[in-house]
Structures are given as structure tokens and as C-alpha cells.
Amino acid sequence: MGTIVESWTEWDPLRHVIVGRATDCHIPPNEPALEAKVPEDSDMRGQHGKRPQEMIDKGNELLDNFAAMLEGRGIIVDRPTPTDFSLPVTTPDFHTDSQFGCMPPRDVLLTVGKEILEATMSYRCRWFEYLCYRPLMQRYFDEDPGFRHEAAPKPRLTDADYHDNYLSEKIGVEQRLKWAAEKHFVTTEEEPLFDAADVLRFGKDLVVQHGFTTNLKGIEWLKRHFPDHRVHTVNFPGDPYPIHIDATFTPLRPGLILNNPQRRLPDDQRGLFERNGWEIVDAAQPAHNQPPALCYSSVWLSMNVLALDDKTVCVEASEVYQADQLDKLGFEVVPVDLRDAYAFGGGLHCCTADVRREGGLQDYFP
Ligand code: ABU
């Protein structure tokens, strides 16, 4: 018995982490939240069913190699237990014909101190994804007397959760950017919704993206749930498909954040960082013009890096410009081959969830 779970930031020394799996991953049938996210020119449009087995095998090989590399550095790595993702999800409120997978864990699990909170999620196909992590949660509960296992209220995800005008094949990027500037996203304010990957942890402060996967009620729920934290709402009007903050705004160490140059934090939201002497620098350009095949995410997974501590950062091996920038900023860069696993839900930050980082609760914005 002892502390297993404790992590307050994105950059303290990593000691224990969960790495996702590509096993049995499906492209789910269309549903409102997914349709809004998939770019109009994407090869994902109109597809569904189990992903090709050779892509799953390659994805798993890369994720296994990443896990082994972390273990080689003395970091404990746990893995989720896949369920049968071909099964439908049926509740009294909705039905969808198949599920998604157990990638990426960062979307589902939010670790704040000694607590791991299961997010509400906003995709119907991801409603049961938390089950893949329950064997780990049960073990942490049994072995760590300080561990708090929490689950946010499961949302109903009726049609009232989604704005109708996002449910069209041809909206166009211009219209999407206009809506993003107006903070009109696909999810309504029917009930609290959030994905864990919309939250960044800066000790006493949590920075949360308002976008497709997290609504204002979800942020209000987080404020009430973490009364000892300051919860800040941010949004990035340059992003026509705003889901998850971790390819947009990436804290690397106290005082330094990478920001996606196409999704700059608006001036009127910079006060917290500027008053406290934090530098927000434009991330390097991605090395690729297109995401890999059958991938939901953008090319900006280039900046979806995983900090092992405040001097050491894992960067996807082909992202040479991002690696070079981090090298010049004084980091030891650890290249990790992961691009062929991007299609399963994201990059190096996405495909992990913190269990323990050294260091206690600090106030970085006094
Ligand atoms: N899960 C992060 C994806 C963000 C993006 O597509 O840019």
C-alpha cells in the first residue's frame, strides 16, 4: 500500500503512466458530434467499421515500443483492457451501432492530484470507453488508500445536445471559423459535457478549452468539482474543428507554453500568463501537409508532445521542425516513432494518461 496516483501538472517528472492500445479500434458510424469534427475533405467521411487489421497491428507495435521505451527510463506503464468495440451502444436516449476503441486515454481520464476523474465525453460511440480503464482503477483503489476514483455524471446525449446547423456535409471552413469566433460549437448547453483532453493542469490552475467536446456547463461542473482549483476557460478562434487543447496549447515547463500559430490564444485571454511572466511561443510548423490515412486529427499533432520532466520531451520522430525548436529551447528531445498510430486518436500526449508525476501542488499564478 502506498501512493500510486498523484499528478498536478503536465511537466513534473513522470513516474507512472497509462499508454493506450489500438486493439479492435473501430471507425464508428456517423453521429452528430463526430460529423462536426471530421473535416469535409477527410477520407474518414462515409466510412465505418473495424479498422484494417494491418493498421491495428502497426499501431499496437508502435504503442508497445513507446511503452517499452518509457519503461526503459524507469517509468511504470499500465495498459487498458479493450472491450468488444463492435458492440452497439444503446441507452434509453440513443443508439449507435459500434464503439471507438481504447485510444486515446487522455480524452477519458483526468488526473488531478490524487484523483482520476472519468470525463463525461460527448460522442455516443465513446460512452462506455471508461470500462477499458476500470481494471486499472480498481487496482489503484485497492492498493492506494489516498486514491480518489471519480466519474462525472454520464450525459444523456440526446439530439438536444447538438446544434442542428453543424449537421451538414458542406459547411465550409469560412463558416466554421465564423462560428468558432462566435463560440458557437456543435455541442449545446443542454447538460455538462467535457473531454479530459480539453483540460491542462498547471498546479492550482486548470485551463480548459471551450469547444466541440467541452461546453460551458462542463467547465462549470469542473469548477464546482474542484473548488480548491482556479478553473480558466479559453478558446482558440483560429480552429475550425476545436476538440482537445493538446494540439493547440502545450505547457512544457513553468514559464513556457507552445501555442499553435493558427490557433493563437486571443489577447484578452493572455492576462493570467502575462501577469505571471509566462512566455507563449509559436510552435514550429508540422513536418507533414496531411494527417495519415483514416485519421481524425490535424497535422498539429506535431506539437502533441509528452513531457517526461521539465527538461525532457518526447516528440514524434518525423516531426523534425518541432524537435529542432524544442532542442533550441533547451530540452533533451526523445524521438518516438508514432505517426502510424495517429489514426487511433492522436499523438504522444493523447495516447497517454498520467498516473503519477513527482512534485506536490504548487501555485504558478500567485
Ligand atoms: N486530440 C487532439 C487533436 C487536435 C487536432 O486535431 O488538432
mmCIF file of C-alpha atoms and ligand atoms in Angstrom:
data_model
loop_
_atom_site.group_PDB
_atom_site.id
_atom_site.type_symbol
_atom_site.label_atom_id
_atom_site.label_comp_id
_atom_site.label_asym_id
_atom_site.label_seq_id
_atom_site.Cartn_x
_atom_site.Cartn_y
_atom_site.Cartn_z
ATOM 1 C CA MET A 1 0.000 0.000 0.000
ATOM 2 C CA GLY A 2 1.304 3.467 -0.884
ATOM 3 C CA THR A 3 0.789 6.360 -3.261
ATOM 4 C CA ILE A 4 0.126 5.225 -6.808
ATOM 5 C CA VAL A 5 -1.888 8.162 -8.141
ATOM 6 C CA GLU A 6 -0.725 11.786 -7.897
ATOM 7 C CA SER A 7 -0.063 14.285 -10.674
ATOM 8 C CA TRP A 8 -0.596 18.058 -10.646
ATOM 9 C CA THR A 9 0.999 19.309 -13.858
ATOM 10 C CA GLU A 10 1.848 18.420 -17.450
ATOM 11 C CA TRP A 11 5.626 18.628 -16.817
ATOM 12 C CA ASP A 12 6.643 17.307 -13.381
ATOM 13 C CA PRO A 13 8.858 14.148 -13.533
ATOM 14 C CA LEU A 14 6.728 11.312 -14.918
ATOM 15 C CA ARG A 15 6.838 8.112 -12.868
ATOM 16 C CA HIS A 16 3.723 6.153 -13.881
ATOM 17 C CA VAL A 17 1.547 6.434 -16.977
ATOM 18 C CA ILE A 18 -1.167 4.666 -18.959
ATOM 19 C CA VAL A 19 -0.487 4.069 -22.677
ATOM 20 C CA GLY A 20 -3.477 3.240 -24.925
ATOM 21 C CA ARG A 21 -3.929 0.304 -27.287
ATOM 22 C CA ALA A 22 -5.103 0.164 -30.916
ATOM 23 C CA THR A 23 -6.703 -3.277 -30.470
ATOM 24 C CA ASP A 24 -10.094 -3.733 -32.201
ATOM 25 C CA CYS A 25 -10.378 0.014 -32.848
ATOM 26 C CA HIS A 26 -13.437 0.898 -34.965
ATOM 27 C CA ILE A 27 -14.420 3.818 -37.116
ATOM 28 C CA PRO A 28 -17.850 4.438 -35.631
ATOM 29 C CA PRO A 29 -20.969 5.132 -37.676
ATOM 30 C CA ASN A 30 -21.892 8.742 -38.163
ATOM 31 C CA GLU A 31 -23.275 10.628 -35.194
ATOM 32 C CA PRO A 32 -23.713 14.353 -34.525
ATOM 33 C CA ALA A 33 -20.510 15.050 -32.557
ATOM 34 C CA LEU A 34 -18.345 13.067 -34.969
ATOM 35 C CA GLU A 35 -19.811 14.562 -38.105
ATOM 36 C CA ALA A 36 -18.949 18.042 -36.879
ATOM 37 C CA LYS A 37 -15.324 17.091 -36.229
ATOM 38 C CA VAL A 38 -14.441 15.201 -39.412
ATOM 39 C CA PRO A 39 -13.044 17.689 -41.954
ATOM 40 C CA GLU A 40 -15.128 17.939 -45.117
ATOM 41 C CA ASP A 41 -12.281 16.715 -47.349
ATOM 42 C CA SER A 42 -11.307 13.870 -44.986
ATOM 43 C CA ASP A 43 -11.008 10.254 -46.124
ATOM 44 C CA MET A 44 -12.960 9.408 -42.937
ATOM 45 C CA ARG A 45 -16.227 10.732 -44.377
ATOM 46 C CA GLY A 46 -18.727 7.949 -45.058
ATOM 47 C CA GLN A 47 -16.536 5.195 -43.586
ATOM 48 C CA HIS A 48 -17.307 2.948 -40.674
ATOM 49 C CA GLY A 49 -16.479 -0.485 -39.324
ATOM 50 C CA LYS A 50 -13.427 -2.141 -37.848
ATOM 51 C CA ARG A 51 -10.159 -0.524 -38.883
ATOM 52 C CA PRO A 52 -7.895 -2.601 -41.162
ATOM 53 C CA GLN A 53 -6.093 -5.268 -39.114
ATOM 54 C CA GLU A 54 -2.664 -4.429 -40.567
ATOM 55 C CA MET A 55 -3.086 -0.811 -39.405
ATOM 56 C CA ILE A 56 -4.143 -2.013 -35.947
ATOM 57 C CA ASP A 57 -1.100 -4.310 -35.748
ATOM 58 C CA LYS A 58 1.247 -1.495 -36.771
ATOM 59 C CA GLY A 59 -0.407 0.911 -34.307
ATOM 60 C CA ASN A 60 -0.028 -1.594 -31.493
ATOM 61 C CA GLU A 61 3.598 -2.234 -32.391
ATOM 62 C CA LEU A 62 4.371 1.497 -32.132
ATOM 63 C CA LEU A 63 2.413 1.916 -28.888
ATOM 64 C CA ASP A 64 4.155 -1.151 -27.403
ATOM 65 C CA ASN A 65 7.555 0.264 -28.420
ATOM 66 C CA PHE A 66 6.691 3.610 -26.848
ATOM 67 C CA ALA A 67 5.630 1.838 -23.626
ATOM 68 C CA ALA A 68 8.867 -0.189 -23.606
ATOM 69 C CA MET A 69 10.964 2.956 -24.091
ATOM 70 C CA LEU A 70 9.214 4.617 -21.130
ATOM 71 C CA GLU A 71 9.769 1.503 -19.010
ATOM 72 C CA GLY A 72 13.444 1.562 -20.026
ATOM 73 C CA ARG A 73 13.590 5.022 -18.436
ATOM 74 C CA GLY A 74 12.176 3.635 -15.182
ATOM 75 C CA ILE A 75 8.578 4.803 -15.746
ATOM 76 C CA ILE A 76 5.818 2.344 -14.780
ATOM 77 C CA VAL A 77 3.441 1.757 -17.708
ATOM 78 C CA ASP A 78 -0.083 0.359 -17.458
ATOM 79 C CA ARG A 79 -2.319 -0.532 -20.381
ATOM 80 C CA PRO A 80 -6.117 -0.541 -20.776
ATOM 81 C CA THR A 81 -8.185 -3.701 -21.264
ATOM 82 C CA PRO A 82 -10.053 -3.484 -24.588
ATOM 83 C CA THR A 83 -13.745 -4.411 -24.602
ATOM 84 C CA ASP A 84 -15.598 -5.580 -27.742
ATOM 85 C CA PHE A 85 -15.865 -2.352 -29.716
ATOM 86 C CA SER A 86 -18.037 -3.949 -32.408
ATOM 87 C CA LEU A 87 -20.905 -3.927 -29.897
ATOM 88 C CA PRO A 88 -23.557 -1.230 -30.196
ATOM 89 C CA VAL A 89 -24.254 1.339 -27.502
ATOM 90 C CA THR A 90 -27.919 1.534 -26.590
ATOM 91 C CA THR A 91 -29.334 3.626 -23.772
ATOM 92 C CA PRO A 92 -32.915 4.850 -23.245
ATOM 93 C CA ASP A 93 -31.860 8.013 -25.121
ATOM 94 C CA PHE A 94 -29.781 6.909 -28.118
ATOM 95 C CA HIS A 95 -28.410 4.019 -30.138
ATOM 96 C CA THR A 96 -25.211 3.751 -32.145
ATOM 97 C CA ASP A 97 -24.070 0.637 -33.977
ATOM 98 C CA SER A 98 -20.476 0.407 -32.769
ATOM 99 C CA GLN A 99 -17.907 1.930 -30.454
ATOM 100 C CA PHE A 100 -14.484 3.534 -30.881
ATOM 101 C CA GLY A 101 -11.573 1.873 -29.034
ATOM 102 C CA CYS A 102 -9.252 2.385 -26.069
ATOM 103 C CA MET A 103 -7.236 5.146 -27.595
ATOM 104 C CA PRO A 104 -6.613 7.782 -26.540
ATOM 105 C CA PRO A 105 -6.735 7.555 -22.737
ATOM 106 C CA ARG A 106 -6.042 11.292 -22.358
ATOM 107 C CA ASP A 107 -9.582 12.039 -23.608
ATOM 108 C CA VAL A 108 -11.244 9.911 -20.926
ATOM 109 C CA LEU A 109 -9.131 10.223 -17.761
ATOM 110 C CA LEU A 110 -8.284 13.474 -15.993
ATOM 111 C CA THR A 111 -5.731 13.120 -13.201
ATOM 112 C CA VAL A 112 -5.757 15.994 -10.738
ATOM 113 C CA GLY A 113 -3.631 15.341 -7.698
ATOM 114 C CA LYS A 114 -4.696 12.075 -6.097
ATOM 115 C CA GLU A 115 -7.883 11.879 -8.157
ATOM 116 C CA ILE A 116 -8.607 10.300 -11.528
ATOM 117 C CA LEU A 117 -11.865 11.648 -12.951
ATOM 118 C CA GLU A 118 -13.671 9.892 -15.803
ATOM 119 C CA ALA A 119 -14.880 12.578 -18.215
ATOM 120 C CA THR A 120 -18.488 12.750 -19.446
ATOM 121 C CA MET A 121 -17.382 12.552 -23.128
ATOM 122 C CA SER A 122 -19.684 13.867 -25.857
ATOM 123 C CA TYR A 123 -19.513 11.137 -28.528
ATOM 124 C CA ARG A 124 -22.126 8.418 -28.240
ATOM 125 C CA CYS A 125 -19.625 5.843 -29.550
ATOM 126 C CA ARG A 126 -17.320 6.627 -26.590
ATOM 127 C CA TRP A 127 -19.990 6.359 -23.884
ATOM 128 C CA PHE A 128 -18.619 3.071 -22.479
ATOM 129 C CA GLU A 129 -14.912 3.716 -23.080
ATOM 130 C CA TYR A 130 -14.247 4.199 -19.346
ATOM 131 C CA LEU A 131 -14.809 0.443 -18.917
ATOM 132 C CA CYS A 132 -11.416 -0.244 -20.536
ATOM 133 C CA TYR A 133 -9.751 1.552 -17.602
ATOM 134 C CA ARG A 134 -11.859 0.111 -14.787
ATOM 135 C CA PRO A 135 -9.479 -2.841 -14.096
ATOM 136 C CA LEU A 136 -6.702 -0.284 -13.518
ATOM 137 C CA MET A 137 -8.934 1.975 -11.423
ATOM 138 C CA GLN A 138 -9.937 -0.984 -9.261
ATOM 139 C CA ARG A 139 -6.308 -1.916 -8.697
ATOM 140 C CA TYR A 140 -5.272 1.645 -7.846
ATOM 141 C CA PHE A 141 -8.226 1.804 -5.434
ATOM 142 C CA ASP A 142 -7.190 -1.433 -3.732
ATOM 143 C CA GLU A 143 -3.509 -0.527 -3.489
ATOM 144 C CA ASP A 144 -3.508 3.238 -2.857
ATOM 145 C CA PRO A 145 -5.519 4.379 0.189
ATOM 146 C CA GLY A 146 -5.295 8.009 -0.941
ATOM 147 C CA PHE A 147 -6.668 7.429 -4.454
ATOM 148 C CA ARG A 148 -9.961 9.114 -5.317
ATOM 149 C CA HIS A 149 -11.759 7.468 -8.240
ATOM 150 C CA GLU A 150 -14.450 9.789 -9.564
ATOM 151 C CA ALA A 151 -16.793 9.729 -12.536
ATOM 152 C CA ALA A 152 -18.583 12.788 -13.904
ATOM 153 C CA PRO A 153 -22.350 12.374 -14.488
ATOM 154 C CA LYS A 154 -22.968 10.290 -17.595
ATOM 155 C CA PRO A 155 -24.649 12.550 -20.145
ATOM 156 C CA ARG A 156 -27.858 11.591 -21.926
ATOM 157 C CA LEU A 157 -26.529 12.643 -25.369
ATOM 158 C CA THR A 158 -29.952 13.117 -26.915
ATOM 159 C CA ASP A 159 -30.246 15.200 -30.078
ATOM 160 C CA ALA A 160 -30.744 18.216 -27.786
ATOM 161 C CA ASP A 161 -27.007 18.059 -27.050
ATOM 162 C CA TYR A 162 -26.056 19.045 -30.605
ATOM 163 C CA HIS A 163 -26.702 22.108 -32.759
ATOM 164 C CA ASP A 164 -28.577 21.141 -35.935
ATOM 165 C CA ASN A 165 -26.713 23.585 -38.135
ATOM 166 C CA TYR A 166 -23.457 21.663 -37.653
ATOM 167 C CA LEU A 167 -25.036 18.518 -39.084
ATOM 168 C CA SER A 168 -24.434 19.230 -42.715
ATOM 169 C CA GLU A 169 -21.876 17.710 -45.049
ATOM 170 C CA LYS A 170 -20.877 21.068 -46.522
ATOM 171 C CA ILE A 171 -20.483 23.868 -44.034
ATOM 172 C CA GLY A 172 -17.170 25.223 -45.297
ATOM 173 C CA VAL A 173 -14.157 26.326 -43.296
ATOM 174 C CA GLU A 174 -15.088 30.029 -43.501
ATOM 175 C CA GLN A 175 -18.444 29.421 -41.825
ATOM 176 C CA ARG A 176 -16.806 27.152 -39.246
ATOM 177 C CA LEU A 177 -14.262 29.848 -38.353
ATOM 178 C CA LYS A 178 -17.067 32.407 -38.013
ATOM 179 C CA TRP A 179 -18.924 30.085 -35.644
ATOM 180 C CA ALA A 180 -15.728 29.364 -33.687
ATOM 181 C CA ALA A 181 -15.188 33.131 -33.249
ATOM 182 C CA GLU A 182 -18.790 33.423 -32.003
ATOM 183 C CA LYS A 183 -18.201 30.434 -29.664
ATOM 184 C CA HIS A 184 -20.959 28.570 -31.428
ATOM 185 C CA PHE A 185 -19.853 24.931 -31.292
ATOM 186 C CA VAL A 186 -21.570 21.656 -32.160
ATOM 187 C CA THR A 187 -22.443 20.875 -28.542
ATOM 188 C CA THR A 188 -25.266 22.819 -26.886
ATOM 189 C CA GLU A 189 -25.597 23.731 -23.212
ATOM 190 C CA GLU A 190 -28.219 21.021 -22.569
ATOM 191 C CA GLU A 191 -26.087 19.283 -19.899
ATOM 192 C CA PRO A 192 -22.442 19.294 -18.713
ATOM 193 C CA LEU A 193 -20.069 17.816 -21.303
ATOM 194 C CA PHE A 194 -16.292 17.631 -21.254
ATOM 195 C CA ASP A 195 -13.439 15.520 -22.546
ATOM 196 C CA ALA A 196 -10.428 15.227 -20.249
ATOM 197 C CA ALA A 197 -8.116 16.257 -23.115
ATOM 198 C CA ASP A 198 -9.624 19.749 -23.050
ATOM 199 C CA VAL A 199 -8.040 20.322 -19.627
ATOM 200 C CA LEU A 200 -4.437 21.328 -18.904
ATOM 201 C CA ARG A 201 -3.039 21.131 -15.384
ATOM 202 C CA PHE A 202 -0.854 23.940 -14.012
ATOM 203 C CA GLY A 203 -0.834 23.052 -10.292
ATOM 204 C CA LYS A 204 -3.586 25.111 -8.616
ATOM 205 C CA ASP A 205 -4.873 26.249 -12.020
ATOM 206 C CA LEU A 206 -6.768 24.245 -14.615
ATOM 207 C CA VAL A 207 -7.015 25.706 -18.122
ATOM 208 C CA VAL A 208 -9.992 24.331 -20.062
ATOM 209 C CA GLN A 209 -10.836 24.711 -23.743
ATOM 210 C CA HIS A 210 -14.438 25.577 -24.624
ATOM 211 C CA GLY A 211 -15.096 23.921 -27.989
ATOM 212 C CA PHE A 212 -16.781 20.934 -29.640
ATOM 213 C CA THR A 213 -16.084 18.424 -26.866
ATOM 214 C CA THR A 214 -16.399 20.667 -23.803
ATOM 215 C CA ASN A 215 -19.262 23.080 -23.219
ATOM 216 C CA LEU A 216 -19.611 25.886 -20.675
ATOM 217 C CA LYS A 217 -21.737 23.702 -18.402
ATOM 218 C CA GLY A 218 -18.955 21.112 -18.443
ATOM 219 C CA ILE A 219 -16.496 23.811 -17.335
ATOM 220 C CA GLU A 220 -18.919 24.968 -14.632
ATOM 221 C CA TRP A 221 -19.171 21.347 -13.468
ATOM 222 C CA LEU A 222 -15.360 21.160 -13.253
ATOM 223 C CA LYS A 223 -15.289 24.421 -11.223
ATOM 224 C CA ARG A 224 -17.742 23.007 -8.709
ATOM 225 C CA HIS A 225 -15.973 19.647 -8.631
ATOM 226 C CA PHE A 226 -12.527 21.164 -7.985
ATOM 227 C CA PRO A 227 -13.360 24.001 -5.547
ATOM 228 C CA ASP A 228 -9.726 24.343 -4.443
ATOM 229 C CA HIS A 229 -8.566 24.996 -8.002
ATOM 230 C CA ARG A 230 -8.926 28.054 -10.208
ATOM 231 C CA VAL A 231 -10.530 26.955 -13.471
ATOM 232 C CA HIS A 232 -9.946 29.193 -16.515
ATOM 233 C CA THR A 233 -11.918 28.994 -19.751
ATOM 234 C CA VAL A 234 -10.034 29.535 -23.007
ATOM 235 C CA ASN A 235 -10.952 29.218 -26.655
ATOM 236 C CA PHE A 236 -9.000 29.394 -29.878
ATOM 237 C CA PRO A 237 -10.979 31.088 -32.672
ATOM 238 C CA GLY A 238 -8.477 30.024 -35.376
ATOM 239 C CA ASP A 239 -9.523 26.374 -35.046
ATOM 240 C CA PRO A 240 -12.455 25.341 -37.267
ATOM 241 C CA TYR A 241 -12.639 21.895 -35.559
ATOM 242 C CA PRO A 242 -11.870 22.666 -31.895
ATOM 243 C CA ILE A 243 -11.561 19.421 -29.988
ATOM 244 C CA HIS A 244 -8.924 18.863 -27.296
ATOM 245 C CA ILE A 245 -6.454 21.513 -26.240
ATOM 246 C CA ASP A 246 -3.297 19.418 -26.617
ATOM 247 C CA ALA A 247 -2.502 20.151 -30.254
ATOM 248 C CA THR A 248 -3.130 23.863 -29.626
ATOM 249 C CA PHE A 249 -1.636 24.926 -26.289
ATOM 250 C CA THR A 250 1.209 22.901 -24.765
ATOM 251 C CA PRO A 251 2.842 23.862 -21.463
ATOM 252 C CA LEU A 252 6.400 22.495 -21.355
ATOM 253 C CA ARG A 253 7.818 23.795 -18.087
ATOM 254 C CA PRO A 254 6.976 26.538 -15.606
ATOM 255 C CA GLY A 255 7.006 29.768 -17.614
ATOM 256 C CA LEU A 256 6.860 28.294 -21.134
ATOM 257 C CA ILE A 257 3.945 27.310 -23.382
ATOM 258 C CA LEU A 258 3.879 26.370 -27.074
ATOM 259 C CA ASN A 259 0.871 27.797 -28.930
ATOM 260 C CA ASN A 260 -0.335 26.665 -32.343
ATOM 261 C CA PRO A 261 0.290 29.682 -34.630
ATOM 262 C CA GLN A 262 -3.007 29.047 -36.469
ATOM 263 C CA ARG A 263 -4.917 28.889 -33.181
ATOM 264 C CA ARG A 264 -3.447 31.738 -31.138
ATOM 265 C CA LEU A 265 -4.812 32.429 -27.680
ATOM 266 C CA PRO A 266 -6.737 35.728 -28.047
ATOM 267 C CA ASP A 267 -5.112 38.791 -26.445
ATOM 268 C CA ASP A 268 -7.934 39.213 -23.932
ATOM 269 C CA GLN A 269 -7.238 35.678 -22.563
ATOM 270 C CA ARG A 270 -3.483 36.120 -22.084
ATOM 271 C CA GLY A 271 -3.569 38.169 -18.858
ATOM 272 C CA LEU A 272 -3.120 35.218 -16.491
ATOM 273 C CA PHE A 273 0.082 34.152 -18.258
ATOM 274 C CA GLU A 274 1.463 37.639 -18.943
ATOM 275 C CA ARG A 275 0.944 38.863 -15.371
ATOM 276 C CA ASN A 276 2.947 35.886 -14.133
ATOM 277 C CA GLY A 277 5.806 36.178 -16.632
ATOM 278 C CA TRP A 278 4.954 33.116 -18.750
ATOM 279 C CA GLU A 279 6.174 33.089 -22.336
ATOM 280 C CA ILE A 280 3.801 31.831 -25.032
ATOM 281 C CA VAL A 281 5.769 30.926 -28.172
ATOM 282 C CA ASP A 282 4.501 29.856 -31.583
ATOM 283 C CA ALA A 283 5.034 26.138 -32.168
ATOM 284 C CA ALA A 284 7.170 25.097 -35.147
ATOM 285 C CA GLN A 285 5.395 24.146 -38.368
ATOM 286 C CA PRO A 286 4.391 20.476 -38.708
ATOM 287 C CA ALA A 287 6.622 18.343 -40.939
ATOM 288 C CA HIS A 288 3.581 16.962 -42.836
ATOM 289 C CA ASN A 289 0.978 18.622 -45.072
ATOM 290 C CA GLN A 290 -1.661 15.964 -44.386
ATOM 291 C CA PRO A 291 -2.553 13.685 -41.495
ATOM 292 C CA PRO A 292 -2.019 9.951 -42.138
ATOM 293 C CA ALA A 293 -4.842 7.879 -43.666
ATOM 294 C CA LEU A 294 -8.098 7.465 -41.687
ATOM 295 C CA CYS A 295 -7.030 9.969 -39.035
ATOM 296 C CA TYR A 296 -9.419 12.317 -37.217
ATOM 297 C CA SER A 297 -6.704 14.662 -36.034
ATOM 298 C CA SER A 298 -4.935 17.538 -37.749
ATOM 299 C CA VAL A 299 -1.272 17.842 -38.756
ATOM 300 C CA TRP A 300 -0.774 19.762 -35.495
ATOM 301 C CA LEU A 301 -0.251 16.525 -33.627
ATOM 302 C CA SER A 302 3.322 17.695 -34.253
ATOM 303 C CA MET A 303 3.038 19.710 -31.019
ATOM 304 C CA ASN A 304 1.201 16.958 -29.106
ATOM 305 C CA VAL A 305 4.356 16.161 -27.152
ATOM 306 C CA LEU A 306 4.772 14.346 -23.839
ATOM 307 C CA ALA A 307 6.994 15.965 -21.196
ATOM 308 C CA LEU A 308 8.906 13.395 -19.125
ATOM 309 C CA ASP A 309 10.058 16.247 -16.874
ATOM 310 C CA ASP A 310 10.705 19.964 -17.300
ATOM 311 C CA LYS A 311 13.860 19.310 -19.328
ATOM 312 C CA THR A 312 12.933 16.227 -21.385
ATOM 313 C CA VAL A 313 10.224 15.948 -24.040
ATOM 314 C CA CYS A 314 9.084 13.076 -26.267
ATOM 315 C CA VAL A 315 8.426 14.268 -29.837
ATOM 316 C CA GLU A 316 7.137 12.205 -32.758
ATOM 317 C CA ALA A 317 10.234 11.114 -34.712
ATOM 318 C CA SER A 318 9.215 12.557 -38.100
ATOM 319 C CA GLU A 319 8.393 15.996 -36.613
ATOM 320 C CA VAL A 320 11.860 17.378 -37.233
ATOM 321 C CA TYR A 321 10.895 21.087 -37.047
ATOM 322 C CA GLN A 322 9.192 20.639 -33.690
ATOM 323 C CA ALA A 323 12.155 18.636 -32.394
ATOM 324 C CA ASP A 324 14.586 21.310 -33.565
ATOM 325 C CA GLN A 325 12.592 24.081 -31.874
ATOM 326 C CA LEU A 326 12.491 22.166 -28.579
ATOM 327 C CA ASP A 327 16.213 21.448 -28.813
ATOM 328 C CA LYS A 328 16.865 25.190 -29.242
ATOM 329 C CA LEU A 329 14.604 25.910 -26.262
ATOM 330 C CA GLY A 330 16.991 23.782 -24.181
ATOM 331 C CA PHE A 331 15.137 20.454 -23.949
ATOM 332 C CA GLU A 332 16.506 16.957 -24.318
ATOM 333 C CA VAL A 333 14.337 15.656 -27.181
ATOM 334 C CA VAL A 334 13.385 11.975 -27.182
ATOM 335 C CA PRO A 335 12.214 10.963 -30.672
ATOM 336 C CA VAL A 336 9.372 8.424 -30.708
ATOM 337 C CA ASP A 337 8.048 6.726 -33.861
ATOM 338 C CA LEU A 338 4.247 7.075 -33.549
ATOM 339 C CA ARG A 339 2.861 8.576 -36.774
ATOM 340 C CA ASP A 340 1.313 5.293 -37.910
ATOM 341 C CA ALA A 341 -0.652 5.187 -34.641
ATOM 342 C CA TYR A 342 -2.074 8.731 -35.015
ATOM 343 C CA ALA A 343 -5.194 7.376 -36.721
ATOM 344 C CA PHE A 344 -6.279 5.711 -33.484
ATOM 345 C CA GLY A 345 -6.835 9.042 -31.803
ATOM 346 C CA GLY A 346 -3.772 11.181 -31.541
ATOM 347 C CA GLY A 347 -0.164 11.749 -30.672
ATOM 348 C CA LEU A 348 2.162 11.240 -27.733
ATOM 349 C CA HIS A 349 0.207 13.322 -25.217
ATOM 350 C CA CYS A 350 -3.154 11.952 -26.404
ATOM 351 C CA CYS A 351 -2.142 8.309 -26.225
ATOM 352 C CA THR A 352 -1.124 8.555 -22.569
ATOM 353 C CA ALA A 353 -2.779 9.460 -19.270
ATOM 354 C CA ASP A 354 -0.848 10.456 -16.174
ATOM 355 C CA VAL A 355 -0.952 8.254 -13.111
ATOM 356 C CA ARG A 356 1.924 9.767 -11.137
ATOM 357 C CA ARG A 357 4.343 12.606 -11.534
ATOM 358 C CA GLU A 358 6.689 13.679 -8.749
ATOM 359 C CA GLY A 359 6.071 17.001 -7.065
ATOM 360 C CA GLY A 360 3.277 18.444 -4.998
ATOM 361 C CA LEU A 361 0.614 21.063 -5.573
ATOM 362 C CA GLN A 362 2.126 24.448 -6.466
ATOM 363 C CA ASP A 363 0.705 27.849 -7.330
ATOM 364 C CA TYR A 364 2.240 29.006 -10.620
ATOM 365 C CA PHE A 365 -0.010 32.076 -10.961
ATOM 366 C CA PRO A 366 0.073 33.662 -7.472
HETATM 367 N N1 ABU B 1 -6.814 15.125 -29.960
HETATM 368 C C1 ABU B 1 -6.116 16.282 -30.417
HETATM 369 C C2 ABU B 1 -6.495 16.579 -31.849
HETATM 370 C C3 ABU B 1 -6.452 18.013 -32.147
HETATM 371 C C4 ABU B 1 -6.311 18.314 -33.610
HETATM 372 O O1 ABU B 1 -6.858 17.589 -34.462
HETATM 373 O O2 ABU B 1 -5.619 19.282 -33.944
#
